Coordinates of C-alpha atoms in Angstrom, one line a residue:
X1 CA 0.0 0.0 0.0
X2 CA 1.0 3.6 -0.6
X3 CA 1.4 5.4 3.2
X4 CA 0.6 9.1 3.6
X5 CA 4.3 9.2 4.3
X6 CA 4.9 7.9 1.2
X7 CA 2.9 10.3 -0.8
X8 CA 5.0 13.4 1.2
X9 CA 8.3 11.8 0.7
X10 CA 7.2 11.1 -2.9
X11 CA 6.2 14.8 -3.5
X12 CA 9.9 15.9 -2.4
X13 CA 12.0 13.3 -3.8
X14 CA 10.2 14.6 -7.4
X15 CA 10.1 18.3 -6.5
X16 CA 14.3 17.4 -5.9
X17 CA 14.5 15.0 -9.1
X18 CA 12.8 17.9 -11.4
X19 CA 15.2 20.8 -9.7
X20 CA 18.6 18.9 -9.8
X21 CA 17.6 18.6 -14.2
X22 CA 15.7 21.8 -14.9
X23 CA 18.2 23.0 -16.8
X24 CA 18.4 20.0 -18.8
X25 CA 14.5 20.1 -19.5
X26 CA 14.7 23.7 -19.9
X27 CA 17.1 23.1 -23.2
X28 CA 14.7 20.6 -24.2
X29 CA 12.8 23.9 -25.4
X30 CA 12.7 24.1 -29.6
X31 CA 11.8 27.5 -30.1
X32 CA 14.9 29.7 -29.9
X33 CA 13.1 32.8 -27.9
X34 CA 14.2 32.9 -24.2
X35 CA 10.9 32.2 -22.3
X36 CA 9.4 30.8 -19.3
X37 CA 11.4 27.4 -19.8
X38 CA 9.1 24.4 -18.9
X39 CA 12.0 22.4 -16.3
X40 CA 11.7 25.9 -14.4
X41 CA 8.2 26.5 -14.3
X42 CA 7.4 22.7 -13.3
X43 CA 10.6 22.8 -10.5
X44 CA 9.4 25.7 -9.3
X45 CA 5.5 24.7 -9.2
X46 CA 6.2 21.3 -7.6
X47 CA 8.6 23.1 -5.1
X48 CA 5.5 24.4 -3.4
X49 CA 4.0 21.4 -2.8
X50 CA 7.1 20.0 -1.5
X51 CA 7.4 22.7 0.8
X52 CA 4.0 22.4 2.4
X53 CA 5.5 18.4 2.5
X54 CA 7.8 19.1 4.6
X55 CA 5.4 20.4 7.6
X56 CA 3.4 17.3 7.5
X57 CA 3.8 14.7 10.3
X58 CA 4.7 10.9 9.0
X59 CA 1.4 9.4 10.3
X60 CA -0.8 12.0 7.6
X61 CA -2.9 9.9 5.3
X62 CA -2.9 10.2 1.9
X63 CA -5.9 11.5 1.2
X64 CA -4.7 14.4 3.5
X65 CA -1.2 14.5 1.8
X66 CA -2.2 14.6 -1.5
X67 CA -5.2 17.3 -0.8
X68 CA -2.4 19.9 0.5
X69 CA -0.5 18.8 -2.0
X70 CA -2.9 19.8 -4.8
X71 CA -3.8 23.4 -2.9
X72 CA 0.2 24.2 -3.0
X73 CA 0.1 23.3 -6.5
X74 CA -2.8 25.3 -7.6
X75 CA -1.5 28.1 -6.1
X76 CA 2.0 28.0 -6.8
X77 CA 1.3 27.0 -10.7
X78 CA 3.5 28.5 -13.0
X79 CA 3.6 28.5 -17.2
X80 CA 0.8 26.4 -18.8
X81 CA 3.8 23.5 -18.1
X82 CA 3.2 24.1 -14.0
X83 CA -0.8 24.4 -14.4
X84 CA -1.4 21.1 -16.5
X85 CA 1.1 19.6 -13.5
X86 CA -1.3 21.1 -11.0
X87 CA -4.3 19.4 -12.6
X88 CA -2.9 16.0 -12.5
X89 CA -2.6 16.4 -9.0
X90 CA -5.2 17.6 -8.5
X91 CA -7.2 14.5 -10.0
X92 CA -5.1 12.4 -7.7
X93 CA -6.4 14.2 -4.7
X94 CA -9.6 13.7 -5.4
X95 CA -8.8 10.0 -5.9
X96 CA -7.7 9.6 -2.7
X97 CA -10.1 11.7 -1.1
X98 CA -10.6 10.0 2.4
X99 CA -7.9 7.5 2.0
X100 CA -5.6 6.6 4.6
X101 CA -3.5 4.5 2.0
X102 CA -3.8 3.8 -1.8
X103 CA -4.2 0.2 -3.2
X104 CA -3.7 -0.7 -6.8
X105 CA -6.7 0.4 -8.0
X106 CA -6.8 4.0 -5.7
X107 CA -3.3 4.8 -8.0
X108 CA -4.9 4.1 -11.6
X109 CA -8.4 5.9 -10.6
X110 CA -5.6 8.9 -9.8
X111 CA -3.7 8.7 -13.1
X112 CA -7.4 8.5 -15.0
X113 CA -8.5 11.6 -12.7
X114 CA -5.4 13.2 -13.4
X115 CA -5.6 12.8 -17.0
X116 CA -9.0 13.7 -17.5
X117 CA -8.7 17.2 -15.2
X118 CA -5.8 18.0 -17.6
X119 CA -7.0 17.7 -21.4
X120 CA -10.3 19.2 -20.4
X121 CA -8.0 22.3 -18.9
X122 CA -6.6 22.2 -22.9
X123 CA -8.8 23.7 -25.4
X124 CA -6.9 22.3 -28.2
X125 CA -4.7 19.1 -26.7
X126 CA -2.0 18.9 -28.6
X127 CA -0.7 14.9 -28.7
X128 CA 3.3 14.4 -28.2
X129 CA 3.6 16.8 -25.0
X130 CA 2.6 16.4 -21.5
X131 CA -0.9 15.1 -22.1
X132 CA 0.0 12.2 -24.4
X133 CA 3.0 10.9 -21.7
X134 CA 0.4 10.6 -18.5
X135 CA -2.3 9.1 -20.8
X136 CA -0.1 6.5 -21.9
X137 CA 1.0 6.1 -18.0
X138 CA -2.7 6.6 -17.0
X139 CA -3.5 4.0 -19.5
X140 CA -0.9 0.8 -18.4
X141 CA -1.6 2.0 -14.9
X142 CA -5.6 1.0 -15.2
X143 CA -4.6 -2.4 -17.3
X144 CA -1.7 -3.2 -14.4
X145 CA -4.5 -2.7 -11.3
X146 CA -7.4 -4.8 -13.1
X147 CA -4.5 -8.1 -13.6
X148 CA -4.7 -7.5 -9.3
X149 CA -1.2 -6.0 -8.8
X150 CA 0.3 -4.4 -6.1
X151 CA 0.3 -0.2 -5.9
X152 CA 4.4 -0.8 -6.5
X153 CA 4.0 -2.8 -9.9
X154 CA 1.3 -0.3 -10.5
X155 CA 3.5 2.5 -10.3
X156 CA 6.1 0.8 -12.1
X157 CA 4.4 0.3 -15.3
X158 CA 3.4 3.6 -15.4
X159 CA 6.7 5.1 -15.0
X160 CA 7.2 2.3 -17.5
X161 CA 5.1 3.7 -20.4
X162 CA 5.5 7.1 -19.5
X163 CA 8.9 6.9 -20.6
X164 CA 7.7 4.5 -23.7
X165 CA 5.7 7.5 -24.3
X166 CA 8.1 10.4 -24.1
X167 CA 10.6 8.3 -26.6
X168 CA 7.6 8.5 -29.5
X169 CA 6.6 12.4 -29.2
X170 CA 9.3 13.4 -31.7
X171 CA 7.3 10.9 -34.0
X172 CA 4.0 13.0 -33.0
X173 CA 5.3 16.2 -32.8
X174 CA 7.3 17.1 -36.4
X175 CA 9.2 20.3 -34.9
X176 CA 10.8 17.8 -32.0
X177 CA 11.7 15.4 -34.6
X178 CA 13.5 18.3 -36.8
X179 CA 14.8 19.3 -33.2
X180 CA 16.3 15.7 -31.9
X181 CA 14.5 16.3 -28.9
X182 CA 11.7 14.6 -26.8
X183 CA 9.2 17.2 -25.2
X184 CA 9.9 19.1 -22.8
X185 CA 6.9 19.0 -20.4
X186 CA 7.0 15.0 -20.9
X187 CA 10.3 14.7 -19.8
X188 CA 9.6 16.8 -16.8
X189 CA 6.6 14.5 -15.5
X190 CA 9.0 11.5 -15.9
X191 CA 11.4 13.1 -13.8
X192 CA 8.6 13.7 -11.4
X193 CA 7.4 9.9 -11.6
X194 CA 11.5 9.0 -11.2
X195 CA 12.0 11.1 -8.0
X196 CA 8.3 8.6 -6.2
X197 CA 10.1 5.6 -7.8
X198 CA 13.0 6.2 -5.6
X199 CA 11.0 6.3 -2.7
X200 CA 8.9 3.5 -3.1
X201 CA 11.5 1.4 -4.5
X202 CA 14.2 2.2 -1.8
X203 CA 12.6 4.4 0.5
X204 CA 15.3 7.2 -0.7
X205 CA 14.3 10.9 -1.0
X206 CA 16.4 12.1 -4.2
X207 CA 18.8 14.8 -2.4
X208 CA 19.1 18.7 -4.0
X209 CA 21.9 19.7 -6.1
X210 CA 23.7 22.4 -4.7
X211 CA 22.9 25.1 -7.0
X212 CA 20.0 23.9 -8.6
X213 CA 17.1 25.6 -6.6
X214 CA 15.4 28.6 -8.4
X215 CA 14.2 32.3 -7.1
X216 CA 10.9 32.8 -7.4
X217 CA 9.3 36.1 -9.2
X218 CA 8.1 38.3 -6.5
X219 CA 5.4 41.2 -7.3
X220 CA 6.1 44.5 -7.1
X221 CA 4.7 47.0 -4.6
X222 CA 4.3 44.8 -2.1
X223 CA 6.0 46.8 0.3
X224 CA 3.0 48.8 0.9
X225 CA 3.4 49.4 4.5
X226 CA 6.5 51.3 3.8
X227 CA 4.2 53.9 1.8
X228 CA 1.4 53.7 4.5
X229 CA 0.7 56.8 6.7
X230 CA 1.8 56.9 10.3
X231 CA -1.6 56.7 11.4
X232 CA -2.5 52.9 11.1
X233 CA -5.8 51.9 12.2
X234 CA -5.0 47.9 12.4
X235 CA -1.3 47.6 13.7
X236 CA -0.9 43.7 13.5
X237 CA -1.5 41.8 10.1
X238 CA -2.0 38.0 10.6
X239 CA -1.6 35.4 8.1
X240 CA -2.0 31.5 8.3
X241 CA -3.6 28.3 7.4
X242 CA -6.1 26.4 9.0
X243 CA -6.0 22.7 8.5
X244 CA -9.5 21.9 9.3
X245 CA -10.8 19.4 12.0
X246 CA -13.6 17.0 11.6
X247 CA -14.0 17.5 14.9
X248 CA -14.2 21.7 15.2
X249 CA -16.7 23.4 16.8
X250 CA -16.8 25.6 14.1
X251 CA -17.1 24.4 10.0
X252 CA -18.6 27.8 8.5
X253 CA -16.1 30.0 7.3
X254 CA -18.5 33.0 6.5
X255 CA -18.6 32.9 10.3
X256 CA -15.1 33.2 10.9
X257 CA -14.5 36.0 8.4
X258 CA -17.8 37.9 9.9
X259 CA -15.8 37.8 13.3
X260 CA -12.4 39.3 11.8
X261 CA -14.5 42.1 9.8
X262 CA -15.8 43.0 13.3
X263 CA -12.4 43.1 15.0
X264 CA -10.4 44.5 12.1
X265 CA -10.2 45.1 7.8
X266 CA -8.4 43.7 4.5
X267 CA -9.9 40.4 5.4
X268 CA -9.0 37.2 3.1
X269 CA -10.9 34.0 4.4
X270 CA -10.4 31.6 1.5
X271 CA -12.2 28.2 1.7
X272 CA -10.2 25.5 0.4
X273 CA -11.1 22.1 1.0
X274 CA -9.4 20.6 3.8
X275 CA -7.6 24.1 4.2
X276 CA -8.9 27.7 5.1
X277 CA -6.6 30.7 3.9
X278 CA -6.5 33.8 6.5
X279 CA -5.6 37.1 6.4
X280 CA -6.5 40.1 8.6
X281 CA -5.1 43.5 9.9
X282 CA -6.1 43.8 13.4
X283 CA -5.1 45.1 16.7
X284 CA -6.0 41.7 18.3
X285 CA -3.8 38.9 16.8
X286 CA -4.6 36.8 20.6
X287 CA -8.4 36.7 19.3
X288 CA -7.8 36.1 15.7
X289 CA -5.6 33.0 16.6
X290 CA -8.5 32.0 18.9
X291 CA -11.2 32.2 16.7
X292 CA -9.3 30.3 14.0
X293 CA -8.6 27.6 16.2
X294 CA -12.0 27.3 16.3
X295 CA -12.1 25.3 13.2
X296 CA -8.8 23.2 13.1
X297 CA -4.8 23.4 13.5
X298 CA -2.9 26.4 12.1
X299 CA -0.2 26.2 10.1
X300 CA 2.2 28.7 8.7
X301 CA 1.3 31.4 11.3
X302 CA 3.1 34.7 10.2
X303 CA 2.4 37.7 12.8
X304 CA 3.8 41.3 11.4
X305 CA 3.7 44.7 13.4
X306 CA 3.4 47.0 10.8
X307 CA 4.2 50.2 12.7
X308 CA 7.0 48.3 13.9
X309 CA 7.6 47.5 9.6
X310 CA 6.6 51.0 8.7
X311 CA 9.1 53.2 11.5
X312 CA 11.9 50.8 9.9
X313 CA 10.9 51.2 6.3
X314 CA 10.7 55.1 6.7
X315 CA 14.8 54.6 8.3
X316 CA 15.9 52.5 5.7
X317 CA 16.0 49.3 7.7
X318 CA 14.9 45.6 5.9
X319 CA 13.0 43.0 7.8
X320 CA 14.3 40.5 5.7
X321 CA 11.6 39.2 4.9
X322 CA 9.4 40.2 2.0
X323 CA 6.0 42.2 2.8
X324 CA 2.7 40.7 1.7
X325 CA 0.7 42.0 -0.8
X326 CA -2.1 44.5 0.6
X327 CA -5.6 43.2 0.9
X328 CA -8.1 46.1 -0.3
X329 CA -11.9 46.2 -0.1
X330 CA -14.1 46.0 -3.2
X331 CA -15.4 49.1 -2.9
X332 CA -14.9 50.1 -6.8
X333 CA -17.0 48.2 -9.7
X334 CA -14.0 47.6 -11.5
X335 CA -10.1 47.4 -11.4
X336 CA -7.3 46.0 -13.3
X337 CA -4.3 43.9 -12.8
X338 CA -1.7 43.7 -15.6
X339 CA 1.3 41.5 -15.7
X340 CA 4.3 43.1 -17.8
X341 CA 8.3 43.6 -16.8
X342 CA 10.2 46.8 -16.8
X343 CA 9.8 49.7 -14.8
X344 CA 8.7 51.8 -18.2
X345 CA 5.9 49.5 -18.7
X346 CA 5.1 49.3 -15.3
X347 CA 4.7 53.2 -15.1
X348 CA 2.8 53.1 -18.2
X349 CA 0.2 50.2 -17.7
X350 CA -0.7 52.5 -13.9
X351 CA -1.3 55.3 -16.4
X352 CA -4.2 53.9 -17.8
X353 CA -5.6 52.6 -14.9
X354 CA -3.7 49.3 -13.3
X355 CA -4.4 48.9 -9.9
X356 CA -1.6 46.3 -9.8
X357 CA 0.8 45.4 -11.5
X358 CA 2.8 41.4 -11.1
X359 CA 6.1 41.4 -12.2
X360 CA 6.4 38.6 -14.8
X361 CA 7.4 38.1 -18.5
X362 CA 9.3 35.8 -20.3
X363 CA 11.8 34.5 -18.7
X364 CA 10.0 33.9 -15.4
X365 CA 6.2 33.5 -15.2
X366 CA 4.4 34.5 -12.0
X367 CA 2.5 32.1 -9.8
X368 CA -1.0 31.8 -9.6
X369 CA -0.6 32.8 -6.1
X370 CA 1.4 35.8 -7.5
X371 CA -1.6 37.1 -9.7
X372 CA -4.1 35.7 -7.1
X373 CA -2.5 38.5 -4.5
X374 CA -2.4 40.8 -7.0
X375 CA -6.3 40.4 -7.4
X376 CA -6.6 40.3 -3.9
X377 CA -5.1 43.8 -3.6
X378 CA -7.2 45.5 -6.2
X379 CA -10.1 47.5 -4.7
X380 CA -13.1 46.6 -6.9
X381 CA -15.8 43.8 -7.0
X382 CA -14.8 42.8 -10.7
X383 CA -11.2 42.8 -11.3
X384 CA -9.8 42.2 -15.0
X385 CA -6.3 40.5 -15.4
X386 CA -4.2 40.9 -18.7
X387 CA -1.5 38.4 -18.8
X388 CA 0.3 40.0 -21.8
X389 CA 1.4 36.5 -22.6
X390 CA 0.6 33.1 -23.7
X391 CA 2.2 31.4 -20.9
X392 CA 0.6 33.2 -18.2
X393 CA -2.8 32.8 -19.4
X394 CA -3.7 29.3 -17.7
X395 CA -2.3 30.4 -14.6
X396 CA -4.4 33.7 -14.5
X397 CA -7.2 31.5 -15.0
X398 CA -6.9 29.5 -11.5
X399 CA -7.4 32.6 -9.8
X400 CA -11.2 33.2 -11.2
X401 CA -12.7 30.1 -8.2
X402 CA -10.0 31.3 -5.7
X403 CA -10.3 35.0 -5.4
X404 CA -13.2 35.9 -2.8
X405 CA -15.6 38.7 -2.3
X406 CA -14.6 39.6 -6.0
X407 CA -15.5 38.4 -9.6
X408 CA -12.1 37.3 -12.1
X409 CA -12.5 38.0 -15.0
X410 CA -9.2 37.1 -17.1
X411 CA -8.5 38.9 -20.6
X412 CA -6.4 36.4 -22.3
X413 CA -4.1 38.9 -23.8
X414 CA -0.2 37.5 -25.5
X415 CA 1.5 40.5 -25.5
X416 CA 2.1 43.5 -23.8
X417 CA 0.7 46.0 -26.8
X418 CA -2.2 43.8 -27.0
X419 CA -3.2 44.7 -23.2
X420 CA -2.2 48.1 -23.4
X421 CA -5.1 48.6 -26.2
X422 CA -7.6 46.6 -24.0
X423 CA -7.4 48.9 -21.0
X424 CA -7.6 51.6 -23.5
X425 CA -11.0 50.7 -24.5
X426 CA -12.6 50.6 -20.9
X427 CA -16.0 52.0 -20.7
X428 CA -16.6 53.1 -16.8
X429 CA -20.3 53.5 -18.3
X430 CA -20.4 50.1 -19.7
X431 CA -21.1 46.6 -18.0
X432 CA -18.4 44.2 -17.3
X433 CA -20.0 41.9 -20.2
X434 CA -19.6 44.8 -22.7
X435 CA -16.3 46.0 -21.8
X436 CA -15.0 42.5 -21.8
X437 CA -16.1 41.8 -25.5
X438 CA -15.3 45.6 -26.8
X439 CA -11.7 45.0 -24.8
X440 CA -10.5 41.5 -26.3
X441 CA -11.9 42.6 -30.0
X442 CA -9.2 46.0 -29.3
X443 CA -6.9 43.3 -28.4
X444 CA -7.5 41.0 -31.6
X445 CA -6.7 44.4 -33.7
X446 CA -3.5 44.8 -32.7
X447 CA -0.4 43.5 -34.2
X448 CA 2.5 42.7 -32.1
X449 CA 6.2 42.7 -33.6
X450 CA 9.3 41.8 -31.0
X451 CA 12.6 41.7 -31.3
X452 CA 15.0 39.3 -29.1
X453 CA 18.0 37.2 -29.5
X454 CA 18.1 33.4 -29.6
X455 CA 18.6 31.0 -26.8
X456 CA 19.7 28.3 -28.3
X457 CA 20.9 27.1 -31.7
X458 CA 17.8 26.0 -33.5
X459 CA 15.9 25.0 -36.9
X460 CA 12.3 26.1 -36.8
X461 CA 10.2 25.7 -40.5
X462 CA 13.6 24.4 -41.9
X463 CA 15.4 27.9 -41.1
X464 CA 18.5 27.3 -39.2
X465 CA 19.3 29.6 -36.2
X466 CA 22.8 30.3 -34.2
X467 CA 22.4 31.1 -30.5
X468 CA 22.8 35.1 -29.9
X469 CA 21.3 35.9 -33.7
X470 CA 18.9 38.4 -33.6
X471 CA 15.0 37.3 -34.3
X472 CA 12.4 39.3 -35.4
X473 CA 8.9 37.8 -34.3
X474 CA 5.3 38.9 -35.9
X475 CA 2.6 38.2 -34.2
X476 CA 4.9 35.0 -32.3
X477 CA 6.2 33.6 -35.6
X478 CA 9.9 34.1 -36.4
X479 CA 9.9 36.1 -39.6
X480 CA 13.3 37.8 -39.6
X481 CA 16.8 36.8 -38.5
X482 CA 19.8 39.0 -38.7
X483 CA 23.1 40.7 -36.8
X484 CA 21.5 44.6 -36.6
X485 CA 18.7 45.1 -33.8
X486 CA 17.6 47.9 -35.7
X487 CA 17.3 46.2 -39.1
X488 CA 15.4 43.3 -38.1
X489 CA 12.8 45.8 -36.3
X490 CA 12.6 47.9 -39.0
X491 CA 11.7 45.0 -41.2
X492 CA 9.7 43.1 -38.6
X493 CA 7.1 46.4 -38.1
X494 CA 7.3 47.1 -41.7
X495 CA 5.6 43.7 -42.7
X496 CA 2.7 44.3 -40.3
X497 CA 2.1 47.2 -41.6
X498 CA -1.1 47.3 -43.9
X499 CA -1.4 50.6 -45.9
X500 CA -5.0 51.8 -45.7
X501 CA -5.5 49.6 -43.1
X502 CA -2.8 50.4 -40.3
X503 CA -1.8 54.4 -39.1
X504 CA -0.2 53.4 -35.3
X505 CA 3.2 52.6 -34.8
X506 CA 4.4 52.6 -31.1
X507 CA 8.0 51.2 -30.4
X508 CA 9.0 50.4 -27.1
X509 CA 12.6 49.8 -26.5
X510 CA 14.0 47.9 -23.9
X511 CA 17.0 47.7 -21.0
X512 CA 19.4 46.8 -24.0
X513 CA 18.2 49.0 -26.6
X514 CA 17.7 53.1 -26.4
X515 CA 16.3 55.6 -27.9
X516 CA 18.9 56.7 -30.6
X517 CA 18.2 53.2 -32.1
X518 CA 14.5 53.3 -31.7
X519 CA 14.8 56.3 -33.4
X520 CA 16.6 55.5 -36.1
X521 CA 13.6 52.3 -36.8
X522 CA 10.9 55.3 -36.5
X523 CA 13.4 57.1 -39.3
X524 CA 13.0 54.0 -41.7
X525 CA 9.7 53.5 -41.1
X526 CA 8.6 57.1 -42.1
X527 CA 10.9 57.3 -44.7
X528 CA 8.7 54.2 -45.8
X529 CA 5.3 55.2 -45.3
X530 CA 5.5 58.6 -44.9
X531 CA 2.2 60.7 -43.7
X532 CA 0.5 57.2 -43.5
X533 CA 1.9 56.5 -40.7
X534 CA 2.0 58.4 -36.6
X535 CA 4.5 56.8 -34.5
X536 CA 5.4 56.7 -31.0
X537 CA 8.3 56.0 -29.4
X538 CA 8.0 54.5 -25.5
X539 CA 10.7 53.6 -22.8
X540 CA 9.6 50.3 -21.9
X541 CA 12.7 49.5 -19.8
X542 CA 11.6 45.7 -20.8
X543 CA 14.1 42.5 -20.3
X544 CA 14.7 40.0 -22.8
X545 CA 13.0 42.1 -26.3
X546 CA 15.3 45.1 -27.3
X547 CA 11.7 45.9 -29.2
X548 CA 8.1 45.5 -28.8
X549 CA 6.4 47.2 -31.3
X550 CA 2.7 47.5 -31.8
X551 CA 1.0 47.9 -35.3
X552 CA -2.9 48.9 -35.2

């Protein structure tokens, strides 16, 4: 049988495996643009679950170790890569929902659950990734537990065809075949299933590499109690988990967060499952902590005096640890959260009405519980998020059943330009219905043109490309490839251009670019199109893209 214990140790040992080859998966990566790489965003979503592992005792079941399990993944998902990982975890949790251990037939019911939360998470499942390697496992997994097998040989044929699996997605997927590669997310979950083999093979947690641990994104403006006024109403904000108790005095929740509204404000009381999320600003920490005992065992109990935090803030001195995102009351209809990088954009997105905005871009992609806080720190009842990029979408998404005392509603905008002209079309008069259609249709009109260097050597649509070459991207397809930044955006913004059709250029230049070059781009371009044509030049202050250039 398959212990609680087992389950926790199994969740490190992976979260270890995954780390200590990240890199390795991360170069699995075809596409030559430097991005969210999958090995990072699936280390560093499984990392949360193996931290809220390590706090559980060894006698937990595994119905309760694989239901915390599934919360730190939700919340910690990262990349479309850390979401689908979530999912499958989350279908295992509800496999072994009131288990104390798993038999045979407990593991395959999880791999089926697992699979089947995942491709319906996927509008268009795509086979020879991720999906198609925990099928196949799913798959052996259900024909091993009906021939009456142990959990072990269970687990071992699914590790089994997984691998059998992640050898045959260059056959499925053309552009890994060109590559020499298996996929990416595939190899990940294998690495995940390795690190549980190891401990229920020879009860051996896989150790960390020195080295091979990651830093997470961390949102901006969080330090809000450094900006507050010395006047604070609420001086002490609390912030913990409940593990609830079967047999509390208390199961409501609504109760609990009617109590700290009377005793205090920015309170968070998220229902969970087995788990209740608090956060309050009070002047009675003592009675919040009683009244959440109420309902179970707290964990992760963090106490902060913010006078204390503000009188050192205001003299320069660091807590050393990072401040927690503000809590705000819905008192506006509607607010905004935007997700961009560079302190240009950052400036610019508050402009035109952010309430918050989450650090995150390419090369790292913020959590769920990143953009979660972020919502949780806009003052309106309906809160609109604009991921500004492909691989944040699915993670924004998580955040529309977690986010209380507020409606989600996620724009699912891929680049920066393209959320910029959504919050441009707002209507304050207009429902949040309207706005959402007349926003994404502003979105859909604009064409989006970047300029970056490549990752890795390459071949994508039988074009070869060196490592360091310049790329010019339209619309996410590599169009251009050359040694001059300002050539390839010239020509990049030139063929999205449409005469009659297009008359806004804006070109935002990044930390390694400036204005001289932008300029001299705006300079080709007029000499081009002429009076066609008004263009705008914007310090973005972006990472990664020396351009990002909006046609409409």
């Amino acid at each position: 049988m398959i212990t609680g214990k087992m389950f926790r140790d199994g969740i490190i040992s992976a979260s270890n495996n995954i780390a200590n080859s990240r890199q390795a998966v991360d170069a699995l990566n075809v596409f030559p643009v430097p991005d969210g790489d999958t090995g990072t965003n699936m280390s560093m979503t499984i990392g949360a679950a193996a931290k809220e592992m390590s706090i559980l005792p060894d006698d937990c079941t595994i119905g309760e170790a694989s239901n915390r399990c599934a919360s730190a993944l939700l919340r910690g998902a990262r990349g479309n890569s850390g979401v689908i990982l979530s999912l499958i975890f989350r279908g295992f949790s509800k496999a072994f929902k009131g288990l104390d251990e798993a038999d045979g037939k407990a593991i395959a019911r999880a791999f089926a659950e697992g699979v089947d939360a995942a491709y319906k998470a996927v509008m268009k499942p795509t086979e020879g990734t991720i999906l198609t390697v925990v099928r196949k496992a799913s798959e052996a997994a259900q024909e091993c537990a009906k021939a009456g097998n142990s959990p072990m040989e269970v687990c071992h044929m699914a590790l089994r065809a997984a691998k059998e699996a992640l050898a045959k997605t260059p056959e499925q997927l053309p552009v890994l075949k060109q590559a020499g590669v298996v996929d990416a997310g595939g190899q990940g979950f294998v690495l995940i299933l390795q690190g549980f083999e190891s401990v229920f093979d020879n009860e051996t947690v896989v150790q960390p590499i020195k080295g091979s641990e990651v830093t997470p994104v961390s949102t901006p403006d969080k330090g809000a109690v450094a900006q507050a006024s010395d006047d604070i109403k609420f001086g002490y904000c609390s912030e913990f988990l409940i593990e609830k108790s079967p047999a509390a005095k208390e199961k409501d929740a609504i109760r609990l967060r009617a109590f700290l509204e009377s005793i205090g404000d920015c309170v968070v009381v998220v229902d969970d499952s087995d788990i209740i999320k608090v956060h309050v600003h009070s002047n009675e920490p003592g009675n919040v902590i009683q009244a959440a005992l109420k309902y179970g065992q707290l964990i992760n109990i963090k106490i902060d005096n913010m006078r204390y935090q503000h009188r050192n803030a205001q003299e320069g001195v660091k807590d050393g640890e990072e401040p927690v995102n503000p809590v705000a009351e819905p008192v506006n209809d509607f607010g905004f959260v935007a997700v961009c990088a560079g302190d240009g954009l950052t400036e610019l997105f508050k402009d035109i009405g952010a309430d918050v905005v989450v650090s995150g871009g390419q090369t790292m992609n913020p959590s769920t519980d990143d953009i979660l806080n972020a919502v949780m720190a806009t003052p309106a009842k309906t809160v609109f998020v604009l991921p500004n990029n492909k691989n944040i979408i699915m993670a924004a998404e998580q955040t529309i059943s977690l986010a209380q005392g507020r409606e989600v509603r996620v724009l699912p905008t891929k680049t920066v330009p393209q959320g910029i002209s959504a919050m441009l079309m707002f209507d304050e008069g207009a429902d949040a219905d309207e706005n959402q259609m007349t926003m994404m249709e502003a979105a859909e009109n604009v064409s989006t043109a970047q300029v970056t260097f490549a990752a890795r050597d390459s071949e994508v649509e039988g074009r070869e490309i060196k490592q360091g070459e310049i790329m010019g991207l339209c619309n996410g397809k590599i169009r251009f490839i050359g040694k001059s930044v300002a050539d390839v955006a010239f020509r990049s913004a030139d063929r999205l251009f449409k005469k009659n059709q297009s008359s806004i250029i804006t070109i935002i230049y990044g930390e390694d670019a400036d204005e001289e070059t932008a300029k001299a781009v705006e300079e080709k371009l007029r000499a081009k199109h002429g009076d066609d044509v008004e263009i705008r030049i914007v310090n973005g202050g972006q990472p990664i893209y020396y351009f990002i250039i909006s046609v409409e």
